[in-house]
Short mmCIF file of C-alpha atoms and ligand atoms in Angstrom, two decimals:
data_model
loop_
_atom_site.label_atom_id
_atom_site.label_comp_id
_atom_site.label_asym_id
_atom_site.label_seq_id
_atom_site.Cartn_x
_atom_site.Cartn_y
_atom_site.Cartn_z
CA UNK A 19 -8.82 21.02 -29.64
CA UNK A 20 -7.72 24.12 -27.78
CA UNK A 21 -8.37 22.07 -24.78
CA UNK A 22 -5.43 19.82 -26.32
CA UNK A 23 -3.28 22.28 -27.03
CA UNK A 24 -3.62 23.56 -23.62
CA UNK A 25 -2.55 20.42 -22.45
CA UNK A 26 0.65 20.14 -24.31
CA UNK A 27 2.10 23.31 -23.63
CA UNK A 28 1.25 22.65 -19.84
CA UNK A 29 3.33 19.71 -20.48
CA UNK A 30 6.36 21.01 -21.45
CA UNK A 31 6.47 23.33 -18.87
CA UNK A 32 8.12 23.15 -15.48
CA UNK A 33 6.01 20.66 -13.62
CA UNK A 34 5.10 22.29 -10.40
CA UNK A 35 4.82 25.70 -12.44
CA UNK A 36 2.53 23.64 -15.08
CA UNK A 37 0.31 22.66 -11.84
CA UNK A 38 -0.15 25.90 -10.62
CA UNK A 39 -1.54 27.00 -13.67
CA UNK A 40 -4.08 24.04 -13.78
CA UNK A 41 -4.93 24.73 -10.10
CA UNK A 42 -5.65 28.36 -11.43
CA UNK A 43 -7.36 27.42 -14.58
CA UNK A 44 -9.75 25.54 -12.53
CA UNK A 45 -10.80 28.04 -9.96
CA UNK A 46 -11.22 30.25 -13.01
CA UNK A 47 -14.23 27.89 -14.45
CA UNK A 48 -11.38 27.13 -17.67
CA UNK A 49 -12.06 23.09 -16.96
CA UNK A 50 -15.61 22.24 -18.14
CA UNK A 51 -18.37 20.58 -15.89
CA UNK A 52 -19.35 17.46 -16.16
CA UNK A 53 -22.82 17.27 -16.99
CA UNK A 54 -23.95 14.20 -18.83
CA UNK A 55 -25.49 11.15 -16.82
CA UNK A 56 -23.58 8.67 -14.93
CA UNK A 57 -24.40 5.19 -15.25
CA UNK A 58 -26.20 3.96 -12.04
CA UNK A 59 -24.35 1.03 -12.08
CA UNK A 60 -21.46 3.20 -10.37
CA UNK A 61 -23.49 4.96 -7.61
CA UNK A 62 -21.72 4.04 -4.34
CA UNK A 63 -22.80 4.00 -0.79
CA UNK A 64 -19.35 3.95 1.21
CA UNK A 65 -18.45 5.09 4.52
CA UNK A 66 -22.26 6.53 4.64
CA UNK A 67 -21.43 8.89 1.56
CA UNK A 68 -23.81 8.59 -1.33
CA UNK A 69 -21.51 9.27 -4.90
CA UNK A 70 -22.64 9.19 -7.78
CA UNK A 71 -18.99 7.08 -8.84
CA UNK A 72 -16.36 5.56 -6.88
CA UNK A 73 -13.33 8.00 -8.60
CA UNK A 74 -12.54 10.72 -6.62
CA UNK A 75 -8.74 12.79 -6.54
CA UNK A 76 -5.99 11.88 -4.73
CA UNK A 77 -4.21 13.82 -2.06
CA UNK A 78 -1.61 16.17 -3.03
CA UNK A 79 -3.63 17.25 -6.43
CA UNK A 80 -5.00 20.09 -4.23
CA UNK A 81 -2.66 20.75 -1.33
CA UNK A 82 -4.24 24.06 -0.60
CA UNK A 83 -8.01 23.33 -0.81
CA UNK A 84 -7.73 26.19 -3.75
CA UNK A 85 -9.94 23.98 -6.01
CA UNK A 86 -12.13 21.85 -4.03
CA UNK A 87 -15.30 22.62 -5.44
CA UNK A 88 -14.58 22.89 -9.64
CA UNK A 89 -12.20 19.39 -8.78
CA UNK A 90 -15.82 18.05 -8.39
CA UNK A 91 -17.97 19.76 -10.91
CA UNK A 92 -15.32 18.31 -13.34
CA UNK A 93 -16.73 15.11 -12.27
CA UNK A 94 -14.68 13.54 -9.35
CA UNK A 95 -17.10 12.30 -6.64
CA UNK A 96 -15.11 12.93 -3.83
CA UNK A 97 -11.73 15.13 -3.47
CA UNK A 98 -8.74 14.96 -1.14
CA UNK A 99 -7.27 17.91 -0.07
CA UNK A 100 -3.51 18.30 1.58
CA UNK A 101 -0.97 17.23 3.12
CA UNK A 102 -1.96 19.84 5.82
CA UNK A 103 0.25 20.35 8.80
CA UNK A 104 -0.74 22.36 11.82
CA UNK A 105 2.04 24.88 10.63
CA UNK A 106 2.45 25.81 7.07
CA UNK A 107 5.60 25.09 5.89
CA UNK A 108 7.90 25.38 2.38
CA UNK A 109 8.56 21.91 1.37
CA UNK A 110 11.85 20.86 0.13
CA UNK A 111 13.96 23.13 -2.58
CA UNK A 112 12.88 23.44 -6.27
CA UNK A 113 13.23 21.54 -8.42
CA UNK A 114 11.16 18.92 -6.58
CA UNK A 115 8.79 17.46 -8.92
CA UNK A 116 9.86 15.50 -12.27
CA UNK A 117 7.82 14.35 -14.93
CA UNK A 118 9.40 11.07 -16.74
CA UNK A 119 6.72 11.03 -19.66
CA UNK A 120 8.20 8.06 -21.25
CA UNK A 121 6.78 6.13 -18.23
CA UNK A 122 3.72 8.08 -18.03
CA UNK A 123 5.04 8.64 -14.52
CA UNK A 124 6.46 11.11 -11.51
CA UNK A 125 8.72 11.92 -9.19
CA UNK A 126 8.02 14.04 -6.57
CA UNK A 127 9.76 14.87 -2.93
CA UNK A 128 7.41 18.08 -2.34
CA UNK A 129 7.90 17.40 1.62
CA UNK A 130 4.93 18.72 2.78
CA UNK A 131 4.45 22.10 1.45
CA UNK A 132 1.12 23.67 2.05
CA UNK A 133 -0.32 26.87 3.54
CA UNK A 134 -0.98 25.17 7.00
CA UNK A 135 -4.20 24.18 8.70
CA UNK A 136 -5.35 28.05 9.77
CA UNK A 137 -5.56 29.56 6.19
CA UNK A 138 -6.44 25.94 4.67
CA UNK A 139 -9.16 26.08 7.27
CA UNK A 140 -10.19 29.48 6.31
CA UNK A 141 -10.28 28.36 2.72
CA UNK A 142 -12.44 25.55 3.14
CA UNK A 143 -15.05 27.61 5.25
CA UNK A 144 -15.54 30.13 2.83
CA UNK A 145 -15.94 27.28 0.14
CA UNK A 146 -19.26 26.06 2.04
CA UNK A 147 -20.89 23.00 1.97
CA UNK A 148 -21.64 20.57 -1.29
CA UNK A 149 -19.56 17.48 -1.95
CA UNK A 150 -17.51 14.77 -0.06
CA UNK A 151 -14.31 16.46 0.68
CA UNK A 152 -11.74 14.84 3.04
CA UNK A 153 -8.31 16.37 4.32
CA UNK A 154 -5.27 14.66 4.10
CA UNK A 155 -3.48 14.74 7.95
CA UNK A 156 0.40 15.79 7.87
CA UNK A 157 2.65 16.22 10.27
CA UNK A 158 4.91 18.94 10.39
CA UNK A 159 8.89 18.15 9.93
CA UNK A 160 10.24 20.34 12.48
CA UNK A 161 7.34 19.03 15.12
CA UNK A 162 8.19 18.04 18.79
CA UNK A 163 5.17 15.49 18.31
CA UNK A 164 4.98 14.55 15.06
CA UNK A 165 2.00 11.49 16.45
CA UNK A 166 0.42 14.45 17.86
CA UNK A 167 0.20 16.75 14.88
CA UNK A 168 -2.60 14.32 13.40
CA UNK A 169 -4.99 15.28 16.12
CA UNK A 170 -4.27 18.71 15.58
CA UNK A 171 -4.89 19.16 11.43
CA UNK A 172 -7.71 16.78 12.73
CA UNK A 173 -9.37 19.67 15.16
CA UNK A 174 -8.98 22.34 13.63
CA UNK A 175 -10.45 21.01 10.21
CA UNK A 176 -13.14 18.93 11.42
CA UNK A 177 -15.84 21.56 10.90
CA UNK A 178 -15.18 21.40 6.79
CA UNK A 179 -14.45 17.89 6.18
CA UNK A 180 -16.42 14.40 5.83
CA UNK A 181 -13.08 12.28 6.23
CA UNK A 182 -9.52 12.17 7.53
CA UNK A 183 -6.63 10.46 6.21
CA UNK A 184 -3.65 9.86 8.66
CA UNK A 185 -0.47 9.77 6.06
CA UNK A 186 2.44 7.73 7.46
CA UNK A 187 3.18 7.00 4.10
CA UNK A 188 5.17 9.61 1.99
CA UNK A 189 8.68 9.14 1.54
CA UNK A 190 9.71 12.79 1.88
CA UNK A 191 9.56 13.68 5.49
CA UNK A 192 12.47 11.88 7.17
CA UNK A 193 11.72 9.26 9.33
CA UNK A 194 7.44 9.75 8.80
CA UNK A 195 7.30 6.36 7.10
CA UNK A 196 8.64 4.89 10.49
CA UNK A 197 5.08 5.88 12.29
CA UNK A 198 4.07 2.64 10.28
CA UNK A 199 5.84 0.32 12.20
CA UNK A 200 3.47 -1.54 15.27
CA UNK A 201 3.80 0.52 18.32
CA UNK A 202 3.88 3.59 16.36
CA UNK A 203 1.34 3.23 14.03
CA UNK A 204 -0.99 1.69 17.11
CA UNK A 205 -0.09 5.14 19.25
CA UNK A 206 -0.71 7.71 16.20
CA UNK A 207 -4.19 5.54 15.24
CA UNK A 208 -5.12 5.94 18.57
CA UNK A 209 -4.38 9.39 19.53
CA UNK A 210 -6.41 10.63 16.12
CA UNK A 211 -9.47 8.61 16.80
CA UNK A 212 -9.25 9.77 20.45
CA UNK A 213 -9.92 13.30 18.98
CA UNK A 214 -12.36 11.61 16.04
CA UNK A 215 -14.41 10.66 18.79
CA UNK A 216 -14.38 13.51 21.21
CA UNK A 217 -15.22 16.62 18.48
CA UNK A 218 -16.46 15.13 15.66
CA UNK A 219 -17.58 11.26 15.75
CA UNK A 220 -19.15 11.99 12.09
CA UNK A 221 -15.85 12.28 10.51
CA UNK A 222 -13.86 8.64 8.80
CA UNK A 223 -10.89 8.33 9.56
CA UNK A 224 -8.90 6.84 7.35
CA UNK A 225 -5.15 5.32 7.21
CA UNK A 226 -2.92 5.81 4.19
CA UNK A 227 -0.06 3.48 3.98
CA UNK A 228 3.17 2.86 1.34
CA UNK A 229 2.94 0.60 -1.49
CA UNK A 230 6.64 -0.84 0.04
CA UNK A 231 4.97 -2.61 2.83
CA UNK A 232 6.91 -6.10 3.46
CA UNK A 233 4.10 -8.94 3.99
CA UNK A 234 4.61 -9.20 7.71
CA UNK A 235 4.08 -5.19 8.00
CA UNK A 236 0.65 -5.31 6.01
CA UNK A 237 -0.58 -7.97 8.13
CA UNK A 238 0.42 -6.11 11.09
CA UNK A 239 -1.11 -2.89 9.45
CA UNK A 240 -4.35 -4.93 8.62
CA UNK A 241 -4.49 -6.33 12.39
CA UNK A 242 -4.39 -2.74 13.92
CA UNK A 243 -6.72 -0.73 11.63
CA UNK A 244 -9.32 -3.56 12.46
CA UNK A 245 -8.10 -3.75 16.33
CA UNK A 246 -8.57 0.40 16.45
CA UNK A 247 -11.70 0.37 14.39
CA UNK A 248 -10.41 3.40 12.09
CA UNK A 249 -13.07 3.42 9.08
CA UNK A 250 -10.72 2.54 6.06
CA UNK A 251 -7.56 2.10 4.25
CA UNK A 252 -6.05 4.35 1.69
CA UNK A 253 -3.80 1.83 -0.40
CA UNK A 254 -0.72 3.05 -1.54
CA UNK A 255 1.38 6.50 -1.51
CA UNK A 256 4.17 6.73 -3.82
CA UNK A 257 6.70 4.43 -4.10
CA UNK A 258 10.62 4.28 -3.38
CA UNK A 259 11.10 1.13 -6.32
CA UNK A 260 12.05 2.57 -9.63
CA UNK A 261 11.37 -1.15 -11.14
CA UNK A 262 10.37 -0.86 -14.58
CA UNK A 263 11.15 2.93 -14.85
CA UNK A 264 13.56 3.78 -18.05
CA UNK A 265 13.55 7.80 -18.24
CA UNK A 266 16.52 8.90 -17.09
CA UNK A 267 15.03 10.62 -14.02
CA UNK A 268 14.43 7.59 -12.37
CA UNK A 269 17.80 8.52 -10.67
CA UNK A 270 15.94 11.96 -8.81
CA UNK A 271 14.97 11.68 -4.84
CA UNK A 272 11.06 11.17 -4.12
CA UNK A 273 8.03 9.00 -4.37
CA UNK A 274 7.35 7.54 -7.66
CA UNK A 275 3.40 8.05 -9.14
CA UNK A 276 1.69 7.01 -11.92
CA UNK A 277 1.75 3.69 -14.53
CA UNK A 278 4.68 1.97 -12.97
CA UNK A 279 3.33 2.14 -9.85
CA UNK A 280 -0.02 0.21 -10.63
CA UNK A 281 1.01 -3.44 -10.12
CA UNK A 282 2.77 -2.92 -6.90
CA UNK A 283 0.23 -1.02 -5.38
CA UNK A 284 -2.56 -3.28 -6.55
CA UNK A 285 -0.57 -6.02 -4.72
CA UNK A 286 -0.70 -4.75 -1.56
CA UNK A 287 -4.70 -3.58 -2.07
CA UNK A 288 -5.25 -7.16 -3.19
CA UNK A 289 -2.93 -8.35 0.35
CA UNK A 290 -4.45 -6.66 2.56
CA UNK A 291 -8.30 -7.39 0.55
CA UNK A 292 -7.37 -10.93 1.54
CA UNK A 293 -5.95 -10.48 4.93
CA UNK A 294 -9.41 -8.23 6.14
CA UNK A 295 -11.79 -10.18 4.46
CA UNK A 296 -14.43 -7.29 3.69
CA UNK A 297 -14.22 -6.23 7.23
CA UNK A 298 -12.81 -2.64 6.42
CA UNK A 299 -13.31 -0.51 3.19
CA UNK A 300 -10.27 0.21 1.13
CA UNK A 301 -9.94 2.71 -1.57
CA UNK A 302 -7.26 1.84 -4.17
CA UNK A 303 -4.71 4.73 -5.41
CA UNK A 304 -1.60 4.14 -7.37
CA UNK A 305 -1.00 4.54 -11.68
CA UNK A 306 -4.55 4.07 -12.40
CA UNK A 307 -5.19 5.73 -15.89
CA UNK A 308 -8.16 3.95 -17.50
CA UNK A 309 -11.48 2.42 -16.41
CA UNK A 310 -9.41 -0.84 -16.71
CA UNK A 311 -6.84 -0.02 -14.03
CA UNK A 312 -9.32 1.43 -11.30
CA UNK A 313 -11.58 -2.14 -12.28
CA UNK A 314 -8.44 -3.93 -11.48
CA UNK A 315 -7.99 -1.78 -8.35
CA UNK A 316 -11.78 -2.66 -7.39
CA UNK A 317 -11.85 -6.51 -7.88
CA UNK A 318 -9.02 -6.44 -5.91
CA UNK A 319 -10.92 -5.21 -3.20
CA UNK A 320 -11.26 -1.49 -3.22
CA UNK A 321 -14.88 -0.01 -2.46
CA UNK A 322 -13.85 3.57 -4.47
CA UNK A 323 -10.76 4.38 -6.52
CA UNK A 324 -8.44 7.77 -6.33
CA UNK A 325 -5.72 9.01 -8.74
CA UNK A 326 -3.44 11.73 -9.36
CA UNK A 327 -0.51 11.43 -12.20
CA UNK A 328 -2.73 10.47 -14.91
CA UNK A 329 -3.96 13.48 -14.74
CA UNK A 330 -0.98 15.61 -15.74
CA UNK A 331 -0.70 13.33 -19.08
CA UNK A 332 -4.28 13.34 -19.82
CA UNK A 333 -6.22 15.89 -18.32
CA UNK A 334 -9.50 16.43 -16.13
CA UNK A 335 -11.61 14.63 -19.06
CA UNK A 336 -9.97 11.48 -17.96
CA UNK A 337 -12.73 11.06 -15.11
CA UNK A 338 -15.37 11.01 -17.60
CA UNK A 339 -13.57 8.50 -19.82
CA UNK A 340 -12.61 6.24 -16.49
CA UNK A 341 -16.11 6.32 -14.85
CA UNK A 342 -17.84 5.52 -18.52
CA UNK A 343 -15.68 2.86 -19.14
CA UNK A 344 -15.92 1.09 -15.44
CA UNK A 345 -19.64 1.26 -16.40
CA UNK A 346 -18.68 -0.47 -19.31
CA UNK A 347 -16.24 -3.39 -17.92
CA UNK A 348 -19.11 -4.13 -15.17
CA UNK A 349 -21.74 -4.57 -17.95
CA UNK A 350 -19.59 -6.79 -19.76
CA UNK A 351 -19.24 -8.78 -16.92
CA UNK A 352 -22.48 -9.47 -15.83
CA UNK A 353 -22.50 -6.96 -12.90
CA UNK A 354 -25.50 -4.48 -12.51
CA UNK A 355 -23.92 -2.74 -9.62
CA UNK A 356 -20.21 -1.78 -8.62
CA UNK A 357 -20.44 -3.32 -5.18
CA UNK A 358 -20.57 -6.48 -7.01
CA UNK A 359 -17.35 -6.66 -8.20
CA UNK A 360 -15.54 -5.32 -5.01
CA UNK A 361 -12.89 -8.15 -4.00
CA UNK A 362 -13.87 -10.43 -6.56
CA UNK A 363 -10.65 -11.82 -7.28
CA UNK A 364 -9.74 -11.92 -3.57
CA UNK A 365 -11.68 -12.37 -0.87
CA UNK A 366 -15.25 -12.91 -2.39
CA UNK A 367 -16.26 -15.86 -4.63
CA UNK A 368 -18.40 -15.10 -7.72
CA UNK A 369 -20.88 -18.21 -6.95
CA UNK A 370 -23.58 -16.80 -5.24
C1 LIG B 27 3.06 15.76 -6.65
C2 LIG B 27 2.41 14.78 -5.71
C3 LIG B 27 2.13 15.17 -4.41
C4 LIG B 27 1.53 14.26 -3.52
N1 LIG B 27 1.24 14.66 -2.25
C5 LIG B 27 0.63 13.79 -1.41
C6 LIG B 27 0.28 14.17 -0.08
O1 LIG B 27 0.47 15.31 0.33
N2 LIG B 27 -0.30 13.24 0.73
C7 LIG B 27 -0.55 11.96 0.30
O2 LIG B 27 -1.07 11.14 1.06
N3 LIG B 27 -0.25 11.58 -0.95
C8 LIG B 27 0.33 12.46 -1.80
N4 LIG B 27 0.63 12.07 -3.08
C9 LIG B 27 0.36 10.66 -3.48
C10 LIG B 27 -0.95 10.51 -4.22
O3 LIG B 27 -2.04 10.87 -3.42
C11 LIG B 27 -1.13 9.06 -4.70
O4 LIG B 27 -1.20 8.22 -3.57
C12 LIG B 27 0.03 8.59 -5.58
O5 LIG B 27 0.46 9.64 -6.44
C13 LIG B 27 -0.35 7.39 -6.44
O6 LIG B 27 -1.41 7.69 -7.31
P1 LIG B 27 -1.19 8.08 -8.86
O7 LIG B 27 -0.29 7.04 -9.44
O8 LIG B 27 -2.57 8.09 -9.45
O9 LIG B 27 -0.56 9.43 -8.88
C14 LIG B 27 1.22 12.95 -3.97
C15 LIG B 27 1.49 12.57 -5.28
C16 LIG B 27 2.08 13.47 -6.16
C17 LIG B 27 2.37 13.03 -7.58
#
């Protein structure tokens, strides 16, 4: 109940204000553990991690690495932390983050605002071990080498991390989204797992692409993550498309989040599911808000599931209810395990 209430008045509240104070409410021990039992129909052996689910939070939730640890006693199995740049840097001016409630979605052109990799890295030490934690890789706007920068957030934060996520993929750093084309995304790729494999060949590296991928770019995206042998693919950012969005916001700069965004970004999960055949894991992120949606994201081919926005509109509980009711869905459908039902309806058949 007060939890609730809580929730509401953090929702009419300026939204980047509103997260703050959720950020702070969790490093306070305010969000509740959770301790019940997970069904073991969810445990999930990917990329050599043992979880005990396959939900974990998406980048951006915890740009700071403020929260790392209480993000997973609330019950995520594995958190993202960032965008970190090898400089910190402000971001873009307030007001840069718009809820549109209606839609159960967001807007957001943040731009990269975080403390930068030394007093992230600091952060993260002190935290200690426990967990899968991963750092989202950034580079910095102003950089002479913006390919470069991923190697960088990459060194420095190797120590504290068990994967890295290049992001090529948000829509508010000028000209960052271009790093996806061939010959750029084949020299960033390659210049981050030259540094994976000199300091710290224990780390994944992961790539984290836009859910406005034409057909011909996600087979060329598929080609080269197999060709470079990174470890998986983060499928999608936030969108430009502001298809099926009615609040009147829909008209502010940024990358769209949340329920709209959950067909398109399924689409290209399911794409590039069929294009790589089981031959790299994906994790599916992009308006998931039930234990439906992140099923959706895994038949389509996702080995684990992330999310952000649904969060906002139905707070840190929503893990619970999401992981329970996977459990649930895979029963119902004859599966005793999740890696049953990864790519179901695109690459694997059910016979057999
Ligand atoms: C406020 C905000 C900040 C974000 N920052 C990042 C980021 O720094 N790096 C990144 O890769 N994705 C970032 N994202 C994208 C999310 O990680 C996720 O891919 C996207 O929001 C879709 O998932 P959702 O619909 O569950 O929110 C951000 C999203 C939001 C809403």
């Amino acid at each position: 109940m007060i939890r609730s209430l809580g929730l509401k008045a953090l929702q009419r509240m300026d939204p980047e204000k509103a997260h703050g104070i959720a950020l702070r409410a969790l490093r306070g021990g305010l969000v509740p553990a959770w301790s019940g039992p997970v069904p073991t129909s969810l445990r999930s052996r990917v990329l050599g991690f043992e979880l005990t689910h396959p939900v974990g939070v998406a980048a951006g939730f915890d740009k700071n690495a403020e929260a790392v640890t209480p993000l997973l006693d609330t019950g995520f199995s594995f958190v993202e932390v960032g965008a970190v740049t090898p400089e910190p840097q402000d971001g873009n001016p307030r007001p840069r983050m718009f809820r549109l409630a209606t839609d159960r979605a967001a807007i957001n052109r943040y731009g990269f605002n975080n403390d930068g990799m030394q007093v992230i890295g600091s952060r993260l030490a002190a935290r200690g071990e426990g967990g899968v934690v991963g750092v989202n890789l950034g580079a910095n706007r102003d950089s002479a080498d913006r390919a470069g920068d991923y190697g960088t957030v990459l060194r420095h934060l190797a120590p504290w991390v068990d994967f890295a996520t290049v992001n090529v993929s948000s829509p508010n750093t000028v000209g960052l989204r271009d790093m996806q084309a061939r010959e750029a995304l084949e020299e960033v790729l390659s210049r981050t797992l030259a540094v994976r494999d000199e300091i710290a060949p224990r780390v994944k590296l992961l790539l984290k692409i836009a859910p406005d991928l034409t057909d011909a770019q996600i087979e060329d995206v598929a080609e080269i993550a197999l060709a470079t042998g990174i470890d998986a693919i983060v499928a999608t950012n936030t969108t430009l498309s502001r298809q099926g969005v009615r609040h009147p916001a829909r008209a502010e700069a940024g990358g769209l989040s949340g329920a709209p965004l959950m067909t398109r970004s399924t689409r290209i999960l399911a794409r590039l599911a069929a294009r790589t055949e089981g031959r790299i894991t994906l994790i599916g992120v992009g308006g998931i808000s039930s234990g439906a949606d992140a099923y959706a994201k895994i038949r389509a081919g996702a080995s684990l599931v992330q999310l952000y926005t649904a969060l906002a509109y139905d707070g840190p509980d929503l893990v619970r209810i999401i992981a329970l009711d996977l459990a649930r869905l895979l029963e119902r459908d004859g599966f005793t395990h999740v890696s049953q039902a990864v790519g179901i309806d695109t690459f694997r058949s059910t016979a057999g």
